[in-house]
Structure formats: structure tokens, C-alpha cells
PDB file of N, CA, C and O and ligand atoms in Angstrom:
ATOM      1  N   UNK A   1     -63.544  28.927 -17.253  1.00  0.00           N
ATOM      2  CA  UNK A   1     -62.492  27.525 -17.156  1.00  0.00           C
ATOM      3  C   UNK A   1     -61.906  26.990 -15.915  1.00  0.00           C
ATOM      4  O   UNK A   1     -61.726  27.552 -14.603  1.00  0.00           O
ATOM      5  N   UNK A   2     -62.371  25.638 -15.575  1.00  0.00           N
ATOM      6  CA  UNK A   2     -61.876  25.572 -14.137  1.00  0.00           C
ATOM      7  C   UNK A   2     -60.053  25.863 -13.468  1.00  0.00           C
ATOM      8  O   UNK A   2     -59.334  25.577 -14.700  1.00  0.00           O
ATOM      9  N   UNK A   3     -60.056  24.954 -12.773  1.00  0.00           N
ATOM     10  CA  UNK A   3     -59.338  25.676 -11.942  1.00  0.00           C
ATOM     11  C   UNK A   3     -57.659  24.304 -12.231  1.00  0.00           C
ATOM     12  O   UNK A   3     -59.002  22.977 -11.514  1.00  0.00           O
ATOM     13  N   UNK A   4     -57.195  24.234 -12.673  1.00  0.00           N
ATOM     14  CA  UNK A   4     -56.239  22.791 -11.955  1.00  0.00           C
ATOM     15  C   UNK A   4     -55.400  23.320 -11.189  1.00  0.00           C
ATOM     16  O   UNK A   4     -54.934  24.363 -10.494  1.00  0.00           O
ATOM     17  N   UNK A   5     -55.542  22.032 -10.545  1.00  0.00           N
ATOM     18  CA  UNK A   5     -54.879  21.255 -10.158  1.00  0.00           C
ATOM     19  C   UNK A   5     -53.445  20.861  -9.670  1.00  0.00           C
ATOM     20  O   UNK A   5     -53.017  19.632 -10.050  1.00  0.00           O
ATOM     21  N   UNK A   6     -52.566  22.303  -9.486  1.00  0.00           N
ATOM     22  CA  UNK A   6     -51.157  21.707  -9.591  1.00  0.00           C
ATOM     23  C   UNK A   6     -50.500  20.210  -9.285  1.00  0.00           C
ATOM     24  O   UNK A   6     -49.285  20.033  -9.074  1.00  0.00           O
ATOM     25  N   UNK A   7     -50.810  20.592  -7.593  1.00  0.00           N
ATOM     26  CA  UNK A   7     -49.907  20.116  -7.245  1.00  0.00           C
ATOM     27  C   UNK A   7     -50.052  18.146  -7.768  1.00  0.00           C
ATOM     28  O   UNK A   7     -49.268  17.274  -7.546  1.00  0.00           O
ATOM     29  N   UNK A   8     -50.978  17.794  -8.666  1.00  0.00           N
ATOM     30  CA  UNK A   8     -50.947  16.322  -8.945  1.00  0.00           C
ATOM     31  C   UNK A   8     -50.422  15.962 -10.401  1.00  0.00           C
ATOM     32  O   UNK A   8     -49.991  15.561 -10.966  1.00  0.00           O
ATOM     33  N   UNK A   9     -49.957  17.904 -11.480  1.00  0.00           N
ATOM     34  CA  UNK A   9     -49.441  17.392 -12.717  1.00  0.00           C
ATOM     35  C   UNK A   9     -47.683  17.755 -11.692  1.00  0.00           C
ATOM     36  O   UNK A   9     -47.369  16.815 -12.454  1.00  0.00           O
ATOM     37  N   UNK A  10     -47.638  17.813 -11.100  1.00  0.00           N
ATOM     38  CA  UNK A  10     -46.248  18.550 -10.911  1.00  0.00           C
ATOM     39  C   UNK A  10     -45.602  17.144 -10.296  1.00  0.00           C
ATOM     40  O   UNK A  10     -46.176  16.879  -8.832  1.00  0.00           O
ATOM     41  N   UNK A  11     -43.830  16.596 -10.218  1.00  0.00           N
ATOM     42  CA  UNK A  11     -43.760  15.876  -9.417  1.00  0.00           C
ATOM     43  C   UNK A  11     -43.801  16.375  -8.428  1.00  0.00           C
ATOM     44  O   UNK A  11     -43.546  17.804  -8.570  1.00  0.00           O
ATOM     45  N   UNK A  12     -44.175  15.366  -7.834  1.00  0.00           N
ATOM     46  CA  UNK A  12     -43.747  15.645  -5.774  1.00  0.00           C
ATOM     47  C   UNK A  12     -41.297  16.421  -6.089  1.00  0.00           C
ATOM     48  O   UNK A  12     -40.884  15.276  -6.679  1.00  0.00           O
ATOM     49  N   UNK A  13     -41.525  17.215  -5.254  1.00  0.00           N
ATOM     50  CA  UNK A  13     -39.276  17.191  -5.097  1.00  0.00           C
ATOM     51  C   UNK A  13     -39.047  15.778  -4.711  1.00  0.00           C
ATOM     52  O   UNK A  13     -38.139  16.034  -5.536  1.00  0.00           O
ATOM     53  N   UNK A  14     -38.729  15.112  -4.238  1.00  0.00           N
ATOM     54  CA  UNK A  14     -38.086  14.222  -3.949  1.00  0.00           C
ATOM     55  C   UNK A  14     -38.269  12.568  -4.850  1.00  0.00           C
ATOM     56  O   UNK A  14     -37.282  12.094  -5.443  1.00  0.00           O
ATOM     57  N   UNK A  15     -39.373  13.289  -6.325  1.00  0.00           N
ATOM     58  CA  UNK A  15     -39.501  12.393  -6.965  1.00  0.00           C
ATOM     59  C   UNK A  15     -38.356  12.860  -7.986  1.00  0.00           C
ATOM     60  O   UNK A  15     -38.198  14.263  -8.987  1.00  0.00           O
ATOM     61  N   UNK A  16     -37.485  11.916  -9.657  1.00  0.00           N
ATOM     62  CA  UNK A  16     -36.897  12.757  -9.931  1.00  0.00           C
ATOM     63  C   UNK A  16     -36.820  11.109 -11.203  1.00  0.00           C
ATOM     64  O   UNK A  16     -36.632  10.633 -10.582  1.00  0.00           O
ATOM     65  N   UNK A  17     -36.350  11.769 -12.380  1.00  0.00           N
ATOM     66  CA  UNK A  17     -35.407  10.999 -13.554  1.00  0.00           C
ATOM     67  C   UNK A  17     -34.383  10.996 -13.329  1.00  0.00           C
ATOM     68  O   UNK A  17     -33.480  11.648 -12.330  1.00  0.00           O
ATOM     69  N   UNK A  18     -33.368   9.692 -13.565  1.00  0.00           N
ATOM     70  CA  UNK A  18     -31.816   9.609 -13.232  1.00  0.00           C
ATOM     71  C   UNK A  18     -31.523   9.388 -14.607  1.00  0.00           C
ATOM     72  O   UNK A  18     -31.897   8.697 -15.674  1.00  0.00           O
ATOM     73  N   UNK A  19     -30.359   9.994 -15.081  1.00  0.00           N
ATOM     74  CA  UNK A  19     -29.991   9.836 -16.012  1.00  0.00           C
ATOM     75  C   UNK A  19     -28.080   8.305 -15.888  1.00  0.00           C
ATOM     76  O   UNK A  19     -27.387   8.055 -14.859  1.00  0.00           O
ATOM     77  N   UNK A  20     -29.178   7.145 -16.032  1.00  0.00           N
ATOM     78  CA  UNK A  20     -28.945   6.023 -15.187  1.00  0.00           C
ATOM     79  C   UNK A  20     -27.673   5.416 -16.363  1.00  0.00           C
ATOM     80  O   UNK A  20     -28.340   4.637 -17.772  1.00  0.00           O
ATOM     81  N   UNK A  21     -26.904   3.930 -16.696  1.00  0.00           N
ATOM     82  CA  UNK A  21     -25.615   4.106 -17.819  1.00  0.00           C
ATOM     83  C   UNK A  21     -25.464   2.259 -17.738  1.00  0.00           C
ATOM     84  O   UNK A  21     -25.681   1.886 -15.841  1.00  0.00           O
ATOM     85  N   UNK A  22     -25.743   1.580 -18.107  1.00  0.00           N
ATOM     86  CA  UNK A  22     -26.124   0.311 -18.472  1.00  0.00           C
ATOM     87  C   UNK A  22     -24.232  -0.418 -17.815  1.00  0.00           C
ATOM     88  O   UNK A  22     -23.982   0.518 -18.068  1.00  0.00           O
ATOM     89  N   UNK A  23     -24.671  -0.625 -16.439  1.00  0.00           N
ATOM     90  CA  UNK A  23     -23.038  -1.865 -16.687  1.00  0.00           C
ATOM     91  C   UNK A  23     -22.874  -2.418 -17.157  1.00  0.00           C
ATOM     92  O   UNK A  23     -21.913  -2.480 -17.550  1.00  0.00           O
ATOM     93  N   UNK A  24     -23.572  -3.539 -18.267  1.00  0.00           N
ATOM     94  CA  UNK A  24     -23.266  -4.109 -19.635  1.00  0.00           C
ATOM     95  C   UNK A  24     -22.845  -3.073 -20.603  1.00  0.00           C
ATOM     96  O   UNK A  24     -21.172  -3.523 -20.946  1.00  0.00           O
ATOM     97  N   UNK A  25     -23.465  -3.037 -21.385  1.00  0.00           N
ATOM     98  CA  UNK A  25     -23.465  -1.856 -22.592  1.00  0.00           C
ATOM     99  C   UNK A  25     -23.235  -1.082 -22.434  1.00  0.00           C
ATOM    100  O   UNK A  25     -22.775  -0.237 -23.992  1.00  0.00           O
ATOM    101  N   UNK A  26     -23.211   0.084 -21.281  1.00  0.00           N
ATOM    102  CA  UNK A  26     -23.222   1.405 -21.986  1.00  0.00           C
ATOM    103  C   UNK A  26     -24.028   2.416 -21.612  1.00  0.00           C
ATOM    104  O   UNK A  26     -23.730   3.430 -22.187  1.00  0.00           O
ATOM    105  N   UNK A  27     -24.968   1.866 -22.532  1.00  0.00           N
ATOM    106  CA  UNK A  27     -25.678   2.500 -22.686  1.00  0.00           C
ATOM    107  C   UNK A  27     -26.757   3.504 -21.591  1.00  0.00           C
ATOM    108  O   UNK A  27     -27.196   2.880 -20.696  1.00  0.00           O
ATOM    109  N   UNK A  28     -26.655   4.679 -22.073  1.00  0.00           N
ATOM    110  CA  UNK A  28     -27.502   5.722 -20.594  1.00  0.00           C
ATOM    111  C   UNK A  28     -28.945   5.438 -21.246  1.00  0.00           C
ATOM    112  O   UNK A  28     -29.802   6.266 -22.333  1.00  0.00           O
ATOM    113  N   UNK A  29     -29.337   5.488 -20.342  1.00  0.00           N
ATOM    114  CA  UNK A  29     -31.294   5.516 -20.538  1.00  0.00           C
ATOM    115  C   UNK A  29     -31.898   6.319 -19.011  1.00  0.00           C
ATOM    116  O   UNK A  29     -30.962   6.405 -17.812  1.00  0.00           O
ATOM    117  N   UNK A  30     -32.307   6.657 -19.578  1.00  0.00           N
ATOM    118  CA  UNK A  30     -33.600   7.888 -17.747  1.00  0.00           C
ATOM    119  C   UNK A  30     -34.546   7.008 -17.232  1.00  0.00           C
ATOM    120  O   UNK A  30     -35.102   6.445 -17.721  1.00  0.00           O
ATOM    121  N   UNK A  31     -34.225   6.611 -16.070  1.00  0.00           N
ATOM    122  CA  UNK A  31     -35.128   6.121 -15.364  1.00  0.00           C
ATOM    123  C   UNK A  31     -35.385   6.885 -14.239  1.00  0.00           C
ATOM    124  O   UNK A  31     -35.413   7.709 -13.440  1.00  0.00           O
ATOM    125  N   UNK A  32     -36.692   6.842 -13.987  1.00  0.00           N
ATOM    126  CA  UNK A  32     -37.935   7.355 -12.843  1.00  0.00           C
ATOM    127  C   UNK A  32     -37.261   6.313 -11.223  1.00  0.00           C
ATOM    128  O   UNK A  32     -36.941   5.852 -11.517  1.00  0.00           O
ATOM    129  N   UNK A  33     -36.535   7.929 -10.849  1.00  0.00           N
ATOM    130  CA  UNK A  33     -36.556   6.723  -9.371  1.00  0.00           C
ATOM    131  C   UNK A  33     -37.265   6.409  -8.066  1.00  0.00           C
ATOM    132  O   UNK A  33     -37.224   6.083  -7.576  1.00  0.00           O
ATOM    133  N   UNK A  34     -38.207   7.053  -8.510  1.00  0.00           N
ATOM    134  CA  UNK A  34     -39.608   5.967  -7.983  1.00  0.00           C
ATOM    135  C   UNK A  34     -40.473   4.924  -8.885  1.00  0.00           C
ATOM    136  O   UNK A  34     -41.421   4.590  -8.898  1.00  0.00           O
ATOM    137  N   UNK A  35     -39.947   3.690  -9.604  1.00  0.00           N
ATOM    138  CA  UNK A  35     -40.702   3.392 -10.750  1.00  0.00           C
ATOM    139  C   UNK A  35     -40.913   2.901 -10.214  1.00  0.00           C
ATOM    140  O   UNK A  35     -40.516   1.412  -8.926  1.00  0.00           O
ATOM    141  N   UNK A  36     -41.588   1.550 -10.638  1.00  0.00           N
ATOM    142  CA  UNK A  36     -42.954   0.800  -9.875  1.00  0.00           C
ATOM    143  C   UNK A  36     -42.460  -0.681 -10.132  1.00  0.00           C
ATOM    144  O   UNK A  36     -42.512  -1.439  -9.740  1.00  0.00           O
ATOM    145  N   UNK A  37     -42.218  -1.219 -11.886  1.00  0.00           N
ATOM    146  CA  UNK A  37     -41.378  -2.197 -12.215  1.00  0.00           C
ATOM    147  C   UNK A  37     -40.064  -1.821 -12.376  1.00  0.00           C
ATOM    148  O   UNK A  37     -39.099  -1.042 -12.229  1.00  0.00           O
ATOM    149  N   UNK A  38     -39.112  -2.799 -12.410  1.00  0.00           N
ATOM    150  CA  UNK A  38     -38.058  -3.647 -13.044  1.00  0.00           C
ATOM    151  C   UNK A  38     -37.523  -2.293 -14.916  1.00  0.00           C
ATOM    152  O   UNK A  38     -38.789  -2.473 -14.975  1.00  0.00           O
ATOM    153  N   UNK A  39     -36.724  -1.877 -14.168  1.00  0.00           N
ATOM    154  CA  UNK A  39     -36.169  -1.384 -15.825  1.00  0.00           C
ATOM    155  C   UNK A  39     -35.056  -1.774 -16.148  1.00  0.00           C
ATOM    156  O   UNK A  39     -34.498  -2.413 -15.413  1.00  0.00           O
ATOM    157  N   UNK A  40     -35.463  -2.219 -16.836  1.00  0.00           N
ATOM    158  CA  UNK A  40     -34.708  -3.388 -18.181  1.00  0.00           C
ATOM    159  C   UNK A  40     -34.015  -1.446 -18.814  1.00  0.00           C
ATOM    160  O   UNK A  40     -34.266  -1.025 -20.180  1.00  0.00           O
ATOM    161  N   UNK A  41     -32.520  -2.704 -19.024  1.00  0.00           N
ATOM    162  CA  UNK A  41     -31.570  -1.820 -20.745  1.00  0.00           C
ATOM    163  C   UNK A  41     -32.629  -2.079 -21.832  1.00  0.00           C
ATOM    164  O   UNK A  41     -32.691  -3.023 -21.907  1.00  0.00           O
ATOM    165  N   UNK A  42     -32.963  -1.270 -22.329  1.00  0.00           N
ATOM    166  CA  UNK A  42     -33.760  -1.541 -23.970  1.00  0.00           C
ATOM    167  C   UNK A  42     -32.195  -2.265 -24.893  1.00  0.00           C
ATOM    168  O   UNK A  42     -32.732  -2.347 -26.125  1.00  0.00           O
ATOM    169  N   UNK A  43     -31.381  -1.618 -24.930  1.00  0.00           N
ATOM    170  CA  UNK A  43     -29.936  -2.713 -25.168  1.00  0.00           C
ATOM    171  C   UNK A  43     -29.811  -3.712 -25.861  1.00  0.00           C
ATOM    172  O   UNK A  43     -30.013  -4.760 -25.778  1.00  0.00           O
ATOM    173  N   UNK A  44     -29.240  -3.984 -24.309  1.00  0.00           N
ATOM    174  CA  UNK A  44     -28.946  -5.242 -23.508  1.00  0.00           C
ATOM    175  C   UNK A  44     -30.139  -6.587 -22.660  1.00  0.00           C
ATOM    176  O   UNK A  44     -29.696  -7.460 -22.492  1.00  0.00           O
ATOM    177  N   UNK A  45     -31.142  -5.491 -22.259  1.00  0.00           N
ATOM    178  CA  UNK A  45     -32.048  -6.615 -21.177  1.00  0.00           C
ATOM    179  C   UNK A  45     -31.258  -6.491 -20.074  1.00  0.00           C
ATOM    180  O   UNK A  45     -32.055  -7.403 -18.734  1.00  0.00           O
ATOM    181  N   UNK A  46     -29.788  -6.038 -19.453  1.00  0.00           N
ATOM    182  CA  UNK A  46     -29.648  -5.674 -17.972  1.00  0.00           C
ATOM    183  C   UNK A  46     -30.583  -5.510 -17.040  1.00  0.00           C
ATOM    184  O   UNK A  46     -31.362  -4.707 -17.856  1.00  0.00           O
ATOM    185  N   UNK A  47     -30.972  -5.737 -16.313  1.00  0.00           N
ATOM    186  CA  UNK A  47     -32.166  -5.280 -15.003  1.00  0.00           C
ATOM    187  C   UNK A  47     -31.163  -3.478 -15.246  1.00  0.00           C
ATOM    188  O   UNK A  47     -29.219  -3.460 -13.800  1.00  0.00           O
ATOM    189  N   UNK A  48     -31.551  -2.417 -14.757  1.00  0.00           N
ATOM    190  CA  UNK A  48     -31.356  -0.618 -14.816  1.00  0.00           C
ATOM    191  C   UNK A  48     -31.519  -0.250 -12.733  1.00  0.00           C
ATOM    192  O   UNK A  48     -31.207   0.317 -11.898  1.00  0.00           O
ATOM    193  N   UNK A  49     -32.647  -0.793 -12.737  1.00  0.00           N
ATOM    194  CA  UNK A  49     -33.198  -0.680 -11.731  1.00  0.00           C
ATOM    195  C   UNK A  49     -34.338  -1.159 -11.702  1.00  0.00           C
ATOM    196  O   UNK A  49     -34.836  -2.432 -11.511  1.00  0.00           O
ATOM    197  N   UNK A  50     -33.922  -1.902  -9.821  1.00  0.00           N
ATOM    198  CA  UNK A  50     -35.451  -2.549  -9.459  1.00  0.00           C
ATOM    199  C   UNK A  50     -37.182  -1.755  -8.365  1.00  0.00           C
ATOM    200  O   UNK A  50     -36.099  -0.910  -7.534  1.00  0.00           O
ATOM    201  N   UNK A  51     -37.722  -1.914  -7.685  1.00  0.00           N
ATOM    202  CA  UNK A  51     -38.885  -1.504  -7.050  1.00  0.00           C
ATOM    203  C   UNK A  51     -38.466  -2.317  -5.748  1.00  0.00           C
ATOM    204  O   UNK A  51     -37.989  -2.595  -5.884  1.00  0.00           O
ATOM    205  N   UNK A  52     -37.866  -0.391  -5.308  1.00  0.00           N
ATOM    206  CA  UNK A  52     -37.557  -0.553  -3.457  1.00  0.00           C
ATOM    207  C   UNK A  52     -38.657  -0.900  -2.530  1.00  0.00           C
ATOM    208  O   UNK A  52     -37.637   0.615  -1.837  1.00  0.00           O
ATOM    209  N   UNK A  53     -39.503  -0.698  -3.014  1.00  0.00           N
ATOM    210  CA  UNK A  53     -40.571   0.184  -1.088  1.00  0.00           C
ATOM    211  C   UNK A  53     -41.183   1.791  -1.526  1.00  0.00           C
ATOM    212  O   UNK A  53     -40.229   2.597  -0.912  1.00  0.00           O
ATOM    213  N   UNK A  54     -40.866   2.678  -2.997  1.00  0.00           N
ATOM    214  CA  UNK A  54     -40.725   3.804  -3.000  1.00  0.00           C
ATOM    215  C   UNK A  54     -39.770   4.275  -3.715  1.00  0.00           C
ATOM    216  O   UNK A  54     -40.451   4.078  -4.814  1.00  0.00           O
ATOM    217  N   UNK A  55     -38.536   4.341  -3.531  1.00  0.00           N
ATOM    218  CA  UNK A  55     -37.541   5.131  -3.782  1.00  0.00           C
ATOM    219  C   UNK A  55     -36.713   4.137  -4.674  1.00  0.00           C
ATOM    220  O   UNK A  55     -36.609   2.514  -3.714  1.00  0.00           O
ATOM    221  N   UNK A  56     -36.823   3.414  -6.156  1.00  0.00           N
ATOM    222  CA  UNK A  56     -36.590   2.269  -7.067  1.00  0.00           C
ATOM    223  C   UNK A  56     -34.477   1.158  -6.351  1.00  0.00           C
ATOM    224  O   UNK A  56     -33.926   3.255  -6.356  1.00  0.00           O
ATOM    225  N   UNK A  57     -33.739   0.658  -6.500  1.00  0.00           N
ATOM    226  CA  UNK A  57     -33.063   0.755  -6.039  1.00  0.00           C
ATOM    227  C   UNK A  57     -31.824   0.791  -7.946  1.00  0.00           C
ATOM    228  O   UNK A  57     -33.034  -0.392  -8.354  1.00  0.00           O
ATOM    229  N   UNK A  58     -31.092   1.380  -7.594  1.00  0.00           N
ATOM    230  CA  UNK A  58     -30.998   1.707  -8.865  1.00  0.00           C
ATOM    231  C   UNK A  58     -29.280   0.455  -9.237  1.00  0.00           C
ATOM    232  O   UNK A  58     -28.054   0.402  -8.443  1.00  0.00           O
ATOM    233  N   UNK A  59     -29.410   0.272 -10.469  1.00  0.00           N
ATOM    234  CA  UNK A  59     -28.469  -1.445  -9.997  1.00  0.00           C
ATOM    235  C   UNK A  59     -27.188  -0.408 -11.282  1.00  0.00           C
ATOM    236  O   UNK A  59     -26.489  -0.590 -11.193  1.00  0.00           O
ATOM    237  N   UNK A  60     -27.080   0.507 -12.599  1.00  0.00           N
ATOM    238  CA  UNK A  60     -26.960   0.427 -12.778  1.00  0.00           C
ATOM    239  C   UNK A  60     -25.802   1.948 -12.232  1.00  0.00           C
ATOM    240  O   UNK A  60     -26.033   2.188 -11.542  1.00  0.00           O
ATOM    241  N   UNK A  61     -25.142   2.294 -12.987  1.00  0.00           N
ATOM    242  CA  UNK A  61     -24.357   3.775 -12.641  1.00  0.00           C
ATOM    243  C   UNK A  61     -25.140   4.435 -13.132  1.00  0.00           C
ATOM    244  O   UNK A  61     -25.624   5.018 -14.037  1.00  0.00           O
ATOM    245  N   UNK A  62     -25.132   5.910 -12.042  1.00  0.00           N
ATOM    246  CA  UNK A  62     -26.054   7.837 -12.009  1.00  0.00           C
ATOM    247  C   UNK A  62     -25.337   7.675 -12.286  1.00  0.00           C
ATOM    248  O   UNK A  62     -24.128   8.573 -11.741  1.00  0.00           O
ATOM    249  N   UNK A  63     -25.124   8.725 -13.154  1.00  0.00           N
ATOM    250  CA  UNK A  63     -24.774   9.362 -14.273  1.00  0.00           C
ATOM    251  C   UNK A  63     -24.757  11.015 -14.040  1.00  0.00           C
ATOM    252  O   UNK A  63     -23.519  11.863 -13.261  1.00  0.00           O
ATOM    253  N   UNK A  64     -26.646  11.685 -13.879  1.00  0.00           N
ATOM    254  CA  UNK A  64     -26.646  13.286 -13.549  1.00  0.00           C
ATOM    255  C   UNK A  64     -28.337  12.451 -13.032  1.00  0.00           C
ATOM    256  O   UNK A  64     -28.945  11.702 -13.016  1.00  0.00           O
ATOM    257  N   UNK A  65     -28.788  13.538 -12.244  1.00  0.00           N
ATOM    258  CA  UNK A  65     -29.789  13.691 -12.173  1.00  0.00           C
ATOM    259  C   UNK A  65     -30.900  14.282 -12.216  1.00  0.00           C
ATOM    260  O   UNK A  65     -29.907  16.028 -13.590  1.00  0.00           O
ATOM    261  N   UNK A  66     -32.283  13.762 -13.095  1.00  0.00           N
ATOM    262  CA  UNK A  66     -33.093  15.169 -13.682  1.00  0.00           C
ATOM    263  C   UNK A  66     -34.095  15.622 -13.342  1.00  0.00           C
ATOM    264  O   UNK A  66     -35.140  15.299 -12.581  1.00  0.00           O
ATOM    265  N   UNK A  67     -34.472  16.782 -13.834  1.00  0.00           N
ATOM    266  CA  UNK A  67     -35.103  17.338 -12.628  1.00  0.00           C
ATOM    267  C   UNK A  67     -36.872  17.907 -14.130  1.00  0.00           C
ATOM    268  O   UNK A  67     -36.708  17.584 -14.824  1.00  0.00           O
TER     269      UNK A  67
HETATM  270 ZN1   ZN B 101     -27.177  -2.853 -21.467  1.00  0.00          ZN
END
């Protein structure tokens, strides 16, 4: 058995997933807070998060952080 490099498998502490509610339709969606691409609401297409040099800017309403 080879050794597993856990540092590559476990996200860094500052990265996390957020439960974001769409401002337009109220749909709730999980968004990675370091998203590298624009995240859109799956229901209405409104932009929920935009990448901003590392941490994404969340445009929707953040309901809670998930780990
Ligand atoms: Zn929506």
C-alpha cells in the first residue's frame, strides 16, 4: 500500500461550501466559496457568485456555511 497524501485530498480550511439562496427565485444551491468560474442559479440563471482572485464574491444570500 502506498502512502496517501492527505493534504491534497482535504480542502484547505479557508475553502468551504456555502448554501446560497438566489435573490431572484429563492432557489437554494451549494456554492464553493473559492469558485473559479461564475456560478449561476440552476433554476432562473441569475448569477450567484463571481470569481474574484481566490475567494468568490457571493451575490446571493448566504444561508450557512458547510464544511
Ligand atoms: Zn434563481
